[in-house]
Amino acid sequence: MPLEMNREVFITCAVTGSGGTQDRSPHVPRSPKQIADSAIAAAKAGAAVVHCHVRDPETGAPSRRLDLYREVTDRIRDAEVDVVLNLTAGMGGDIVFGGVEAPFPVAEGTDMIGASERVAHVAECLPEICTLDCGTMNFAEADYVMTNTPGALRAMGQMMTDLGVKPEIEAFDTGHLWFAKQLVKEGVLAPNALVQLCMGVPWGAPDDLNTFMAMVNNVPDDWTFSAFSLGRHQMAYVAASVLAGGNVRVGLEDNLWLDKGVLAENWQLVERAGTIIENMGARVIGPAEVREKLGLVKRAPVAS
C-alpha cells in the first residue's frame, strides 16, 4: 500500500473501556449518565464516533449488563448532538488461568459466555457499529487470555452482519487481519470492512512504526482503517495514522493523560487530536459524512 495521507479524517473517542482505570482518574466515567455525558462532550469537541463500554455504577468494574448499555444508548440518542454509536462486543471472552502449575480450575475474573449473549446488547441497542476482536491473545496480565475462537468470531460476525450493524474489526496483530480477510472471503463480513489497528497493547503488535506500517500494508485497499496507541504515544499515533492514510482514535480507554501530570477528559483528547489533524492540512469530518462513507444507518433501539 503506498503511503498516502488521509485528507478526510474521522475521530473515534473510546470513552471508558473495561480496564482497571476507574480509580486512577476522577474523569473515567462509571455510571451510564457519566459515560453518555462524556461521549456527548467528546462529540461536541469533534468526535464523529464514540466507542462505549459500560461499568458498574458503584464500583467502576467492567460490566455486561444490558440495562446499562440501553441507558447509555438512549441518553446518547436523545442528545442534541449527533454522533455515530460504537458499542463494544468484546466482553465475555476472558479466561484467567489458575497459575503456571495449576491452570485449572480457572481463577476469579474469568468471564466466558456464548456468541449470542455477547451480541445481545447489540441486537437490542442497534448501534451503527460494534467491535469484533478478531483473535485470541495473551493480554498484559500473567495468566489472562483474551479468547476469541474462529468459530465464535464467525458466529458473532454473522450476527452483526444480519443485524445491519457494521463490525469494527479490532486487530491487535497481523494474524487478526489475516483472519478478518478470511471472514470477508467467506461472506461473514461485508467487503468494505472497517478495522481498528490496536498498537502497543501487551502482547500484541508493538507500537513501533515498522510494525505499524506492516499492519497498514496488510489492510486491503477497499477497507477503512483507524489506529491508536496507548498512553504517551496516543497523540503521536494521531499523526502517524493520518499520514499513513487512516483515521484516529483517542480517549480515556487508552490514555488518561493530557500532559505530564495533567489528567485528561475525553473532550480534551478529542480537541487536541482535531488540532493535530487540522495542522497537518486534513479536515475532521462529522457523523453524517462517516455514515455515508461507511454505509451506516442510524436506528432507534428495539422498543422496550
PDB file of C-alpha atoms in Angstrom, residues 152-264:
ATOM      1  CA  ALA A 152     -17.141 -17.730  17.892  1.00  0.00           C
ATOM      2  CA  LEU A 153     -15.939 -14.945  15.605  1.00  0.00           C
ATOM      3  CA  ARG A 154     -17.708 -16.438  12.601  1.00  0.00           C
ATOM      4  CA  ALA A 155     -20.920 -16.689  14.631  1.00  0.00           C
ATOM      5  CA  MET A 156     -20.678 -13.198  16.108  1.00  0.00           C
ATOM      6  CA  GLY A 157     -19.642 -11.618  12.823  1.00  0.00           C
ATOM      7  CA  GLN A 158     -22.606 -13.179  11.036  1.00  0.00           C
ATOM      8  CA  MET A 159     -24.981 -11.987  13.759  1.00  0.00           C
ATOM      9  CA  MET A 160     -23.651  -8.441  13.438  1.00  0.00           C
ATOM     10  CA  THR A 161     -23.954  -8.509   9.649  1.00  0.00           C
ATOM     11  CA  ASP A 162     -27.505  -9.888   9.846  1.00  0.00           C
ATOM     12  CA  LEU A 163     -28.454  -7.144  12.327  1.00  0.00           C
ATOM     13  CA  GLY A 164     -27.228  -4.457   9.950  1.00  0.00           C
ATOM     14  CA  VAL A 165     -24.584  -3.330  12.472  1.00  0.00           C
ATOM     15  CA  LYS A 166     -21.141  -2.790  10.975  1.00  0.00           C
ATOM     16  CA  PRO A 167     -18.393  -4.730  12.765  1.00  0.00           C
ATOM     17  CA  GLU A 168     -15.277  -2.742  13.578  1.00  0.00           C
ATOM     18  CA  ILE A 169     -12.532  -5.349  13.373  1.00  0.00           C
ATOM     19  CA  GLU A 170     -10.146  -4.913  16.295  1.00  0.00           C
ATOM     20  CA  ALA A 171      -6.748  -6.094  15.038  1.00  0.00           C
ATOM     21  CA  PHE A 172      -4.067  -6.482  17.692  1.00  0.00           C
ATOM     22  CA  ASP A 173      -1.626  -8.274  15.370  1.00  0.00           C
ATOM     23  CA  THR A 174      -1.195  -9.215  11.717  1.00  0.00           C
ATOM     24  CA  GLY A 175      -2.799 -12.639  12.197  1.00  0.00           C
ATOM     25  CA  HIS A 176      -6.011 -10.910  13.246  1.00  0.00           C
ATOM     26  CA  LEU A 177      -6.065  -9.097   9.910  1.00  0.00           C
ATOM     27  CA  TRP A 178      -5.409 -12.385   8.140  1.00  0.00           C
ATOM     28  CA  PHE A 179      -8.461 -13.956   9.767  1.00  0.00           C
ATOM     29  CA  ALA A 180     -10.593 -10.855   9.145  1.00  0.00           C
ATOM     30  CA  LYS A 181      -9.812 -11.120   5.435  1.00  0.00           C
ATOM     31  CA  GLN A 182     -10.926 -14.745   5.593  1.00  0.00           C
ATOM     32  CA  LEU A 183     -14.247 -13.656   7.134  1.00  0.00           C
ATOM     33  CA  VAL A 184     -14.762 -11.265   4.220  1.00  0.00           C
ATOM     34  CA  LYS A 185     -13.838 -14.018   1.760  1.00  0.00           C
ATOM     35  CA  GLU A 186     -16.434 -16.306   3.362  1.00  0.00           C
ATOM     36  CA  GLY A 187     -19.105 -13.599   3.225  1.00  0.00           C
ATOM     37  CA  VAL A 188     -19.421 -13.310   7.010  1.00  0.00           C
ATOM     38  CA  LEU A 189     -18.320  -9.666   6.815  1.00  0.00           C
ATOM     39  CA  ALA A 190     -19.044  -7.199   4.018  1.00  0.00           C
ATOM     40  CA  PRO A 191     -16.174  -6.430   1.606  1.00  0.00           C
ATOM     41  CA  ASN A 192     -15.862  -2.748   2.600  1.00  0.00           C
ATOM     42  CA  ALA A 193     -14.675  -3.657   6.081  1.00  0.00           C
ATOM     43  CA  LEU A 194     -13.775  -1.304   8.921  1.00  0.00           C
ATOM     44  CA  VAL A 195     -10.709  -2.094  11.020  1.00  0.00           C
ATOM     45  CA  GLN A 196      -9.082  -0.587  14.096  1.00  0.00           C
ATOM     46  CA  LEU A 197      -5.332  -1.164  14.345  1.00  0.00           C
ATOM     47  CA  CYS A 198      -4.616  -1.565  18.068  1.00  0.00           C
ATOM     48  CA  MET A 199      -0.959  -0.783  18.661  1.00  0.00           C
ATOM     49  CA  GLY A 200       1.161  -1.202  21.755  1.00  0.00           C
ATOM     50  CA  VAL A 201      -1.207  -3.473  23.715  1.00  0.00           C
ATOM     51  CA  PRO A 202       0.846  -6.136  25.517  1.00  0.00           C
ATOM     52  CA  TRP A 203       1.281  -8.709  23.985  1.00  0.00           C
ATOM     53  CA  GLY A 204       0.003  -7.806  20.570  1.00  0.00           C
ATOM     54  CA  ALA A 205       1.647  -5.647  17.932  1.00  0.00           C
ATOM     55  CA  PRO A 206       4.243  -3.262  19.402  1.00  0.00           C
ATOM     56  CA  ASP A 207       3.735   0.374  18.507  1.00  0.00           C
ATOM     57  CA  ASP A 208       6.986   0.997  16.639  1.00  0.00           C
ATOM     58  CA  LEU A 209       6.474   2.483  13.181  1.00  0.00           C
ATOM     59  CA  ASN A 210       7.872  -0.523  11.310  1.00  0.00           C
ATOM     60  CA  THR A 211       5.257  -2.780  12.884  1.00  0.00           C
ATOM     61  CA  PHE A 212       2.565  -0.163  12.341  1.00  0.00           C
ATOM     62  CA  MET A 213       3.321   0.036   8.635  1.00  0.00           C
ATOM     63  CA  ALA A 214       3.333  -3.764   8.432  1.00  0.00           C
ATOM     64  CA  MET A 215      -0.197  -3.642   9.845  1.00  0.00           C
ATOM     65  CA  VAL A 216      -1.224  -0.852   7.459  1.00  0.00           C
ATOM     66  CA  ASN A 217       0.197  -2.763   4.497  1.00  0.00           C
ATOM     67  CA  ASN A 218      -1.964  -5.761   5.430  1.00  0.00           C
ATOM     68  CA  VAL A 219      -5.182  -3.711   5.229  1.00  0.00           C
ATOM     69  CA  PRO A 220      -6.914  -4.188   1.837  1.00  0.00           C
ATOM     70  CA  ASP A 221      -7.208  -1.059  -0.291  1.00  0.00           C
ATOM     71  CA  ASP A 222     -11.017  -1.020  -0.135  1.00  0.00           C
ATOM     72  CA  TRP A 223     -11.158  -1.195   3.666  1.00  0.00           C
ATOM     73  CA  THR A 224     -11.291   1.800   6.021  1.00  0.00           C
ATOM     74  CA  PHE A 225      -8.852   1.790   8.908  1.00  0.00           C
ATOM     75  CA  SER A 226      -8.231   3.710  12.073  1.00  0.00           C
ATOM     76  CA  ALA A 227      -5.424   3.319  14.588  1.00  0.00           C
ATOM     77  CA  PHE A 228      -4.408   4.122  18.126  1.00  0.00           C
ATOM     78  CA  SER A 229      -1.661   3.542  20.645  1.00  0.00           C
ATOM     79  CA  LEU A 230      -1.593   3.730  24.411  1.00  0.00           C
ATOM     80  CA  GLY A 231      -0.536   6.326  26.943  1.00  0.00           C
ATOM     81  CA  ARG A 232       2.034   8.898  25.902  1.00  0.00           C
ATOM     82  CA  HIS A 233       2.036   7.613  22.323  1.00  0.00           C
ATOM     83  CA  GLN A 234      -1.664   8.339  21.783  1.00  0.00           C
ATOM     84  CA  MET A 235      -1.214  11.718  20.095  1.00  0.00           C
ATOM     85  CA  ALA A 236       1.818  10.599  18.117  1.00  0.00           C
ATOM     86  CA  TYR A 237      -0.393   7.932  16.571  1.00  0.00           C
ATOM     87  CA  VAL A 238      -2.960  10.536  15.581  1.00  0.00           C
ATOM     88  CA  ALA A 239      -0.324  11.977  13.257  1.00  0.00           C
ATOM     89  CA  ALA A 240       1.043   8.578  12.211  1.00  0.00           C
ATOM     90  CA  SER A 241      -2.362   7.183  11.266  1.00  0.00           C
ATOM     91  CA  VAL A 242      -3.393  10.237   9.256  1.00  0.00           C
ATOM     92  CA  LEU A 243      -0.048  10.222   7.432  1.00  0.00           C
ATOM     93  CA  ALA A 244      -0.480   6.519   6.636  1.00  0.00           C
ATOM     94  CA  GLY A 245      -3.961   7.085   5.192  1.00  0.00           C
ATOM     95  CA  GLY A 246      -6.097   6.255   8.217  1.00  0.00           C
ATOM     96  CA  ASN A 247      -8.432   7.708  10.806  1.00  0.00           C
ATOM     97  CA  VAL A 248      -7.778   8.148  14.525  1.00  0.00           C
ATOM     98  CA  ARG A 249      -8.905   7.016  17.952  1.00  0.00           C
ATOM     99  CA  VAL A 250      -8.270   8.782  21.235  1.00  0.00           C
ATOM    100  CA  GLY A 251      -9.930   8.610  24.643  1.00  0.00           C
ATOM    101  CA  LEU A 252      -9.638   7.556  28.258  1.00  0.00           C
ATOM    102  CA  GLU A 253      -9.857   3.848  27.403  1.00  0.00           C
ATOM    103  CA  ASP A 254      -6.322   4.115  26.019  1.00  0.00           C
ATOM    104  CA  ASN A 255      -4.727   7.080  27.790  1.00  0.00           C
ATOM    105  CA  LEU A 256      -5.515   9.065  30.951  1.00  0.00           C
ATOM    106  CA  TRP A 257      -3.143  11.984  30.414  1.00  0.00           C
ATOM    107  CA  LEU A 258      -3.379  15.289  28.561  1.00  0.00           C
ATOM    108  CA  ASP A 259       0.136  16.380  29.515  1.00  0.00           C
ATOM    109  CA  LYS A 260       2.704  15.185  32.015  1.00  0.00           C
ATOM    110  CA  GLY A 261       0.986  15.322  35.402  1.00  0.00           C
ATOM    111  CA  VAL A 262      -2.297  16.587  33.903  1.00  0.00           C
ATOM    112  CA  LEU A 263      -5.212  14.148  33.806  1.00  0.00           C
ATOM    113  CA  ALA A 264      -7.359  14.432  30.693  1.00  0.00           C
TER     114      ALA A 264
END
